[in-house]
Amino acid sequence: MSGKEIRRSMPLFPIGTVMQLTELSARQIRYYEEHQLISPARTEGNRRLFSLNDIDRLLEIKDLIDQGINMAGIKQLLLVKEQQSNIQEAHTEKAKRELTDEQLRTLLRNELMHLGRMNRSSLRQGDLSRFFH
Amino acid sequence: MSGKEIRRSMPLFPIGTVMQLTELSARQIRYYEEHQLISPARTEGNRRLFSLNDIDRLLEIKDLIDQGINMAGIKQLLLVKEQQSNIQEAHTEKAKRELTDEQLRTLLRNELMHLGRMNRSSLRQGDLSRFFH
DNA sequence: ATTAAATGTTAGGAAATCTTACATGAAATT
DNA sequence: AATTTCATGTAAGATTTCCTAACATTTAAT
């Protein structure tokens, strides 16, 4: 688990890139941070640096905004979904440890088909995974 | 082919991020561009923006430099390896189209094990794929 | 009609990056 | 041994991008 998470939480992108990737304005992104929906890292010089996780989250936020949900609602939803996916991830891990070879083959195929995002929250359309691999 | 390539060639990273990811100095990175080993995109305001492919390439360059190869040599090597991987990619594509289900299962499992980078140039140690997925 | 929430816009300042030029150390060449 | 070349460091001055803070605007709820 830690490997994948470390990479996806690595601060890489300046706000300009994130604007393009998410089609959100700088104002919106900063506003969402102000309301603690995201907490991007900072450079030494105080510039925001966003991770893949941050961008994923922003795309989710955008979706929820489109559905008319306000900051408070989104905050709660993101919290719940985070817990959910943690739980599910734990289950998945456990399941994997107990699989036979045959079952593993099937699982791997499925994971590949779903672009390795099987166990993440998924009601949003525009997923960042489309940008990589 | 185009899908994966479009994503990996998308300009996303400022030079500061690339410096950290590659442990190269700005001077080095610009020097390599000057010698046409890479050609990162530019923002409207003329700032360099690097893609995953660019970063991969820089890691390769770093390796080759460590092996004592000079700019001219590296340029040629990168050219050859690019052609090579293009050819191999074509072969891989063709092979995939001709596979049976059973063979496909095995292939998919192997690809997964190799983190989907099977057919790329591979004599360098520090591959960018460790940062993603 | 008023208020609140989300976003736009502007201003002034600071950080990151740009190009260009010169400096330096190590290798190669003469 | 002296000179040249290659790869990199460093510095200066200009430009771009991003920062915060404040005020403006729009839309929806009261």
CSV table of C-alpha atoms (C1' of nucleotides) in Angstrom, one decimal:
chain,number,residue,atom,x,y,z
A,1,MET,CA,0.0,0.0,0.0
A,2,SER,CA,2.6,2.6,1.0
A,3,GLY,CA,4.5,2.5,-2.2
A,4,LYS,CA,1.6,3.5,-4.4
A,5,GLU,CA,0.4,6.0,-1.9
A,6,ILE,CA,3.7,7.7,-1.6
A,7,ARG,CA,3.9,8.2,-5.3
A,8,ARG,CA,0.4,9.5,-5.7
A,9,SER,CA,0.9,12.0,-2.9
A,10,MET,CA,4.1,13.4,-4.2
A,11,PRO,CA,3.9,17.2,-4.7
A,12,LEU,CA,4.7,17.8,-8.4
A,13,PHE,CA,2.4,20.3,-10.1
A,14,PRO,CA,2.2,24.1,-9.9
A,15,ILE,CA,-1.2,25.7,-9.9
A,16,GLY,CA,-1.1,26.6,-13.6
A,17,THR,CA,-0.8,23.0,-14.6
A,18,VAL,CA,-3.6,22.0,-12.2
A,19,MET,CA,-5.8,24.7,-13.7
A,20,GLN,CA,-5.5,23.2,-17.1
A,21,LEU,CA,-5.9,19.7,-15.9
A,22,THR,CA,-9.0,20.4,-13.9
A,23,GLU,CA,-10.4,23.4,-15.8
A,24,LEU,CA,-10.8,25.2,-12.5
A,25,SER,CA,-9.7,28.8,-11.9
A,26,ALA,CA,-6.9,29.6,-9.5
A,27,ARG,CA,-9.5,31.4,-7.4
A,28,GLN,CA,-11.6,28.2,-7.1
A,29,ILE,CA,-8.7,26.0,-6.2
A,30,ARG,CA,-7.5,28.4,-3.5
A,31,TYR,CA,-11.0,28.8,-2.2
A,32,TYR,CA,-11.4,25.0,-1.9
A,33,GLU,CA,-8.1,24.9,0.0
A,34,GLU,CA,-9.3,27.7,2.3
A,35,HIS,CA,-12.3,25.5,3.1
A,36,GLN,CA,-10.0,22.6,3.7
A,37,LEU,CA,-11.2,20.4,0.9
A,38,ILE,CA,-7.5,20.0,-0.2
A,39,SER,CA,-4.2,20.8,1.4
A,40,PRO,CA,-1.5,21.0,-1.3
A,41,ALA,CA,2.1,21.1,-0.3
A,42,ARG,CA,4.2,24.3,-0.6
A,43,THR,CA,7.6,25.0,-2.0
A,44,GLU,CA,10.2,26.8,0.2
A,45,GLY,CA,9.0,30.0,-1.4
A,46,ASN,CA,5.3,29.3,-0.5
A,47,ARG,CA,4.1,28.3,-3.9
A,48,ARG,CA,1.5,25.5,-3.9
A,49,LEU,CA,2.6,22.1,-5.3
A,50,PHE,CA,-0.2,19.6,-6.0
A,51,SER,CA,0.0,15.8,-6.1
A,52,LEU,CA,-1.9,13.4,-8.2
A,53,ASN,CA,-4.2,12.8,-5.2
A,54,ASP,CA,-4.8,16.5,-4.9
A,55,ILE,CA,-5.8,16.6,-8.6
A,56,ASP,CA,-8.0,13.6,-8.2
A,57,ARG,CA,-9.7,15.3,-5.3
A,58,LEU,CA,-10.2,18.5,-7.2
A,59,LEU,CA,-11.9,16.6,-10.0
A,60,GLU,CA,-14.2,15.0,-7.4
A,61,ILE,CA,-14.9,18.4,-5.9
A,62,LYS,CA,-15.8,19.7,-9.3
A,63,ASP,CA,-18.3,16.9,-9.8
A,64,LEU,CA,-19.9,17.5,-6.5
A,65,ILE,CA,-20.1,21.2,-7.1
A,66,ASP,CA,-21.9,20.5,-10.4
A,67,GLN,CA,-24.3,18.5,-8.4
A,68,GLY,CA,-25.1,21.6,-6.3
A,69,ILE,CA,-23.4,20.5,-3.1
A,70,ASN,CA,-21.8,23.2,-1.0
A,71,MET,CA,-18.4,23.3,0.7
A,72,ALA,CA,-19.7,21.7,4.0
A,73,GLY,CA,-21.4,18.9,2.2
A,74,ILE,CA,-18.4,18.2,0.0
A,75,LYS,CA,-16.1,18.2,3.0
A,76,GLN,CA,-18.2,15.5,4.7
A,77,LEU,CA,-18.6,13.5,1.5
A,78,LEU,CA,-14.9,13.4,0.9
A,79,LEU,CA,-14.2,12.4,4.4
A,80,VAL,CA,-16.7,9.5,4.2
A,81,LYS,CA,-15.4,8.3,0.9
A,82,GLU,CA,-11.9,8.5,2.1
A,83,GLN,CA,-12.7,6.2,5.0
A,84,GLN,CA,-14.7,3.9,2.7
A,85,SER,CA,-11.8,3.5,0.4
A,86,ASN,CA,-9.4,2.9,3.2
A,87,ILE,CA,-11.6,0.1,4.5
A,88,GLN,CA,-12.1,-1.4,1.1
A,89,GLU,CA,-8.4,-1.2,0.5
A,90,ALA,CA,-7.7,-3.2,3.6
A,91,HIS,CA,-10.3,-5.8,2.5
A,92,THR,CA,-8.7,-6.0,-0.9
A,93,GLU,CA,-5.3,-6.5,0.7
A,94,LYS,CA,-6.6,-9.2,2.9
A,95,ALA,CA,-8.4,-10.9,0.0
A,96,LYS,CA,-5.3,-10.8,-2.1
A,97,ARG,CA,-3.2,-12.6,0.5
A,98,GLU,CA,-5.8,-15.4,0.5
A,99,LEU,CA,-6.1,-16.0,-3.2
A,100,THR,CA,-5.3,-19.1,-5.2
A,101,ASP,CA,-3.2,-18.8,-8.4
A,102,GLU,CA,-6.3,-19.2,-10.6
A,103,GLN,CA,-8.2,-16.5,-8.7
A,104,LEU,CA,-5.1,-14.2,-8.9
A,105,ARG,CA,-5.0,-14.5,-12.6
A,106,THR,CA,-8.6,-13.4,-12.9
A,107,LEU,CA,-8.1,-10.6,-10.4
A,108,LEU,CA,-5.0,-9.2,-12.2
A,109,ARG,CA,-6.9,-9.2,-15.5
A,110,ASN,CA,-9.7,-7.3,-14.0
A,111,GLU,CA,-7.4,-4.8,-12.3
A,112,LEU,CA,-5.8,-4.2,-15.6
A,113,MET,CA,-9.1,-3.7,-17.4
A,114,HIS,CA,-10.1,-1.2,-14.8
A,115,LEU,CA,-6.8,0.6,-15.2
A,116,GLY,CA,-5.8,-0.2,-11.7
A,117,ARG,CA,-8.3,2.1,-10.0
A,118,MET,CA,-10.7,-0.6,-8.9
A,119,ASN,CA,-10.9,0.2,-5.3
A,120,ARG,CA,-10.9,4.0,-5.4
A,121,SER,CA,-14.0,6.2,-5.1
A,122,SER,CA,-15.5,6.4,-8.5
A,123,LEU,CA,-18.7,8.5,-9.0
A,124,ARG,CA,-16.8,11.1,-10.9
A,125,GLN,CA,-16.4,11.0,-14.6
A,126,GLY,CA,-13.1,12.8,-15.3
A,127,ASP,CA,-10.6,10.7,-13.7
A,128,LEU,CA,-6.9,11.6,-13.7
A,129,SER,CA,-5.9,8.2,-14.6
A,130,ARG,CA,-6.6,9.0,-18.1
A,131,PHE,CA,-3.5,11.2,-18.2
A,132,PHE,CA,-1.1,8.4,-17.2
A,133,HIS,CA,0.0,4.9,-18.2
B,1,MET,CA,-0.8,3.5,-29.1
B,2,SER,CA,-1.8,7.1,-29.4
B,3,GLY,CA,-3.7,7.2,-26.1
B,4,LYS,CA,-0.8,6.2,-23.9
B,5,GLU,CA,1.6,8.4,-25.9
B,6,ILE,CA,-0.6,11.5,-25.7
B,7,ARG,CA,-0.7,11.2,-21.9
B,8,ARG,CA,3.0,10.6,-21.5
B,9,SER,CA,3.9,13.5,-23.7
B,10,MET,CA,1.6,16.0,-22.0
B,11,PRO,CA,3.6,19.0,-20.7
B,12,LEU,CA,3.0,19.2,-17.0
B,13,PHE,CA,6.1,19.9,-14.9
B,14,PRO,CA,8.1,23.0,-14.4
B,15,ILE,CA,11.9,22.8,-14.3
B,16,GLY,CA,12.0,22.9,-10.5
B,17,THR,CA,10.0,19.7,-10.1
B,18,VAL,CA,12.1,18.1,-12.8
B,19,MET,CA,15.3,19.1,-11.0
B,20,GLN,CA,14.1,17.2,-7.9
B,21,LEU,CA,12.8,14.2,-9.8
B,22,THR,CA,16.0,13.8,-11.8
B,23,GLU,CA,18.6,15.3,-9.4
B,24,LEU,CA,19.9,17.3,-12.3
B,25,SER,CA,20.7,21.1,-12.1
B,26,ALA,CA,18.8,23.6,-14.2
B,27,ARG,CA,22.0,24.3,-16.0
B,28,GLN,CA,22.4,20.7,-17.0
B,29,ILE,CA,18.8,20.3,-18.1
B,30,ARG,CA,19.1,23.5,-20.3
B,31,TYR,CA,22.4,22.4,-21.6
B,32,TYR,CA,20.9,19.1,-22.8
B,33,GLU,CA,18.1,20.9,-24.4
B,34,GLU,CA,20.6,23.2,-26.1
B,35,HIS,CA,22.2,20.0,-27.6
B,36,GLN,CA,18.8,18.7,-28.6
B,37,LEU,CA,18.7,15.7,-26.4
B,38,ILE,CA,15.2,16.9,-25.2
B,39,SER,CA,12.7,19.5,-26.4
B,40,PRO,CA,10.3,20.4,-23.6
B,41,ALA,CA,7.2,22.4,-24.4
B,42,ARG,CA,6.9,26.1,-23.4
B,43,THR,CA,4.2,28.0,-21.7
B,44,GLU,CA,2.9,31.2,-23.3
B,45,GLY,CA,5.4,33.0,-21.2
B,46,ASN,CA,8.3,30.9,-22.4
B,47,ARG,CA,8.7,28.8,-19.3
B,48,ARG,CA,9.7,25.2,-20.0
B,49,LEU,CA,7.1,22.5,-19.3
B,50,PHE,CA,8.3,18.9,-19.2
B,51,SER,CA,6.3,15.7,-19.9
B,52,LEU,CA,6.8,12.3,-18.4
B,53,ASN,CA,8.6,11.3,-21.6
B,54,ASP,CA,11.0,14.2,-21.1
B,55,ILE,CA,11.7,13.1,-17.6
B,56,ASP,CA,12.2,9.5,-18.6
B,57,ARG,CA,14.7,10.8,-21.2
B,58,LEU,CA,16.5,12.9,-18.7
B,59,LEU,CA,17.0,9.9,-16.5
B,60,GLU,CA,18.4,8.0,-19.4
B,61,ILE,CA,20.7,10.9,-20.3
B,62,LYS,CA,21.9,10.9,-16.7
B,63,ASP,CA,22.7,7.3,-16.9
B,64,LEU,CA,24.6,7.6,-20.1
B,65,ILE,CA,26.5,10.6,-18.8
B,66,ASP,CA,27.5,8.5,-15.8
B,67,GLN,CA,28.9,6.0,-18.3
B,68,GLY,CA,31.2,8.7,-19.7
B,69,ILE,CA,29.3,9.2,-22.9
B,70,ASN,CA,29.3,12.7,-24.4
B,71,MET,CA,26.5,14.7,-25.9
B,72,ALA,CA,27.0,13.5,-29.5
B,73,GLY,CA,27.1,9.9,-28.3
B,74,ILE,CA,24.0,10.3,-26.2
B,75,LYS,CA,22.1,11.9,-29.1
B,76,GLN,CA,22.8,9.0,-31.3
B,77,LEU,CA,22.0,6.4,-28.7
B,78,LEU,CA,18.7,8.0,-27.9
B,79,LEU,CA,17.8,8.1,-31.6
B,80,VAL,CA,18.6,4.5,-32.1
B,81,LYS,CA,16.8,3.4,-29.0
B,82,GLU,CA,13.8,5.4,-30.0
B,83,GLN,CA,13.6,3.7,-33.3
B,84,GLN,CA,14.1,0.4,-31.6
B,85,SER,CA,11.2,0.8,-29.2
B,86,ASN,CA,9.0,2.0,-32.1
B,87,ILE,CA,9.7,-1.1,-34.0
B,88,GLN,CA,9.2,-3.3,-30.9
B,89,GLU,CA,6.0,-1.5,-30.1
B,90,ALA,CA,4.7,-2.3,-33.6
B,91,HIS,CA,5.6,-5.9,-33.1
B,92,THR,CA,3.9,-6.0,-29.7
B,93,GLU,CA,0.8,-4.5,-31.2
B,94,LYS,CA,0.7,-7.0,-34.0
B,95,ALA,CA,1.3,-9.9,-31.6
B,96,LYS,CA,-1.5,-8.8,-29.3
B,97,ARG,CA,-3.9,-8.8,-32.2
B,98,GLU,CA,-3.1,-12.4,-32.9
B,99,LEU,CA,-3.3,-13.8,-29.4
B,100,THR,CA,-5.6,-16.4,-28.0
B,101,ASP,CA,-7.4,-15.8,-24.8
B,102,GLU,CA,-5.1,-18.1,-22.8
B,103,GLN,CA,-2.1,-16.3,-24.2
B,104,LEU,CA,-3.6,-13.0,-23.5
B,105,ARG,CA,-4.1,-13.9,-19.8
B,106,THR,CA,-0.4,-14.7,-19.5
B,107,LEU,CA,0.6,-11.6,-21.3
B,108,LEU,CA,-1.5,-9.3,-19.2
B,109,ARG,CA,-0.1,-10.9,-16.0
B,110,ASN,CA,3.4,-10.3,-17.3
B,111,GLU,CA,2.7,-6.7,-18.2
B,112,LEU,CA,1.2,-6.1,-14.8
B,113,MET,CA,4.3,-7.6,-13.1
B,114,HIS,CA,6.5,-5.4,-15.2
B,115,LEU,CA,4.4,-2.3,-14.4
B,116,GLY,CA,3.4,-1.8,-17.9
B,117,ARG,CA,6.8,-0.7,-19.1
B,118,MET,CA,7.8,-4.0,-20.8
B,119,ASN,CA,8.7,-2.6,-24.2
B,120,ARG,CA,10.5,0.6,-23.4
B,121,SER,CA,14.2,1.2,-23.4
B,122,SER,CA,15.5,-0.1,-20.1
B,123,LEU,CA,19.2,0.0,-19.4
B,124,ARG,CA,18.8,2.8,-16.9
B,125,GLN,CA,18.1,2.1,-13.2
B,126,GLY,CA,16.1,5.0,-12.0
B,127,ASP,CA,12.9,4.8,-14.0
B,128,LEU,CA,10.1,7.3,-13.6
B,129,SER,CA,7.5,4.7,-13.4
B,130,ARG,CA,8.4,4.3,-9.8
B,131,PHE,CA,6.6,7.7,-9.2
B,132,PHE,CA,3.3,6.6,-10.6
B,133,HIS,CA,0.6,3.9,-10.4
C,1,DA,C1',-35.1,42.8,-0.5
C,2,DT,C1',-31.3,41.1,2.1
C,3,DT,C1',-28.0,37.9,3.0
C,4,DA,C1',-24.7,34.3,2.1
C,5,DA,C1',-21.9,31.5,-0.9
C,6,DA,C1',-19.0,31.0,-4.8
C,7,DT,C1',-16.3,33.1,-8.0
C,8,DG,C1',-14.2,37.1,-10.6
C,9,DT,C1',-11.0,40.9,-10.7
C,10,DT,C1',-7.3,43.9,-9.3
C,11,DA,C1',-3.1,45.5,-7.0
C,12,DG,C1',1.3,45.0,-5.1
C,13,DG,C1',4.9,42.0,-3.9
C,14,DA,C1',7.8,37.8,-3.9
C,15,DA,C1',9.4,33.5,-6.1
C,16,DA,C1',10.7,30.8,-10.0
C,17,DT,C1',12.4,30.8,-14.4
C,18,DC,C1',14.4,32.9,-18.6
C,19,DT,C1',18.6,34.3,-21.5
C,20,DT,C1',23.2,35.7,-21.7
C,21,DA,C1',27.7,36.1,-20.3
C,22,DC,C1',31.6,34.9,-17.9
C,23,DA,C1',34.2,31.5,-14.7
C,24,DT,C1',36.1,26.9,-13.6
C,25,DG,C1',37.7,22.1,-13.5
C,26,DA,C1',38.7,18.0,-15.9
C,27,DA,C1',39.9,15.7,-20.3
C,28,DA,C1',41.6,15.7,-24.7
C,29,DT,C1',44.7,17.6,-28.0
C,30,DT,C1',48.6,19.8,-29.7
D,1,DA,C1',53.4,21.7,-20.7
D,2,DA,C1',50.3,24.6,-22.7
D,3,DT,C1',46.0,25.0,-25.1
D,4,DT,C1',41.5,23.9,-26.3
D,5,DT,C1',37.1,21.7,-25.6
D,6,DC,C1',33.4,20.0,-22.9
D,7,DA,C1',30.3,20.0,-19.1
D,8,DT,C1',28.9,22.5,-15.5
D,9,DG,C1',28.7,26.5,-12.0
D,10,DT,C1',27.5,31.2,-11.1
D,11,DA,C1',25.7,35.9,-11.5
D,12,DA,C1',22.9,39.7,-13.4
D,13,DG,C1',18.9,41.7,-15.1
D,14,DA,C1',14.4,40.9,-17.2
D,15,DT,C1',10.0,38.4,-17.4
D,16,DT,C1',6.4,35.3,-15.9
D,17,DT,C1',3.9,33.0,-12.5
D,18,DC,C1',2.1,32.7,-8.2
D,19,DC,C1',1.1,34.7,-3.6
D,20,DT,C1',-2.2,37.2,-0.3
D,21,DA,C1',-5.6,40.6,0.5
D,22,DA,C1',-9.3,43.3,-0.7
D,23,DC,C1',-13.3,44.6,-3.0
D,24,DA,C1',-16.9,43.5,-6.8
D,25,DT,C1',-20.3,40.5,-8.9
D,26,DT,C1',-23.5,36.8,-9.5
D,27,DT,C1',-26.6,33.4,-8.1
D,28,DA,C1',-29.4,31.1,-4.7
D,29,DA,C1',-31.7,31.0,-0.3
D,30,DT,C1',-34.1,33.3,3.3
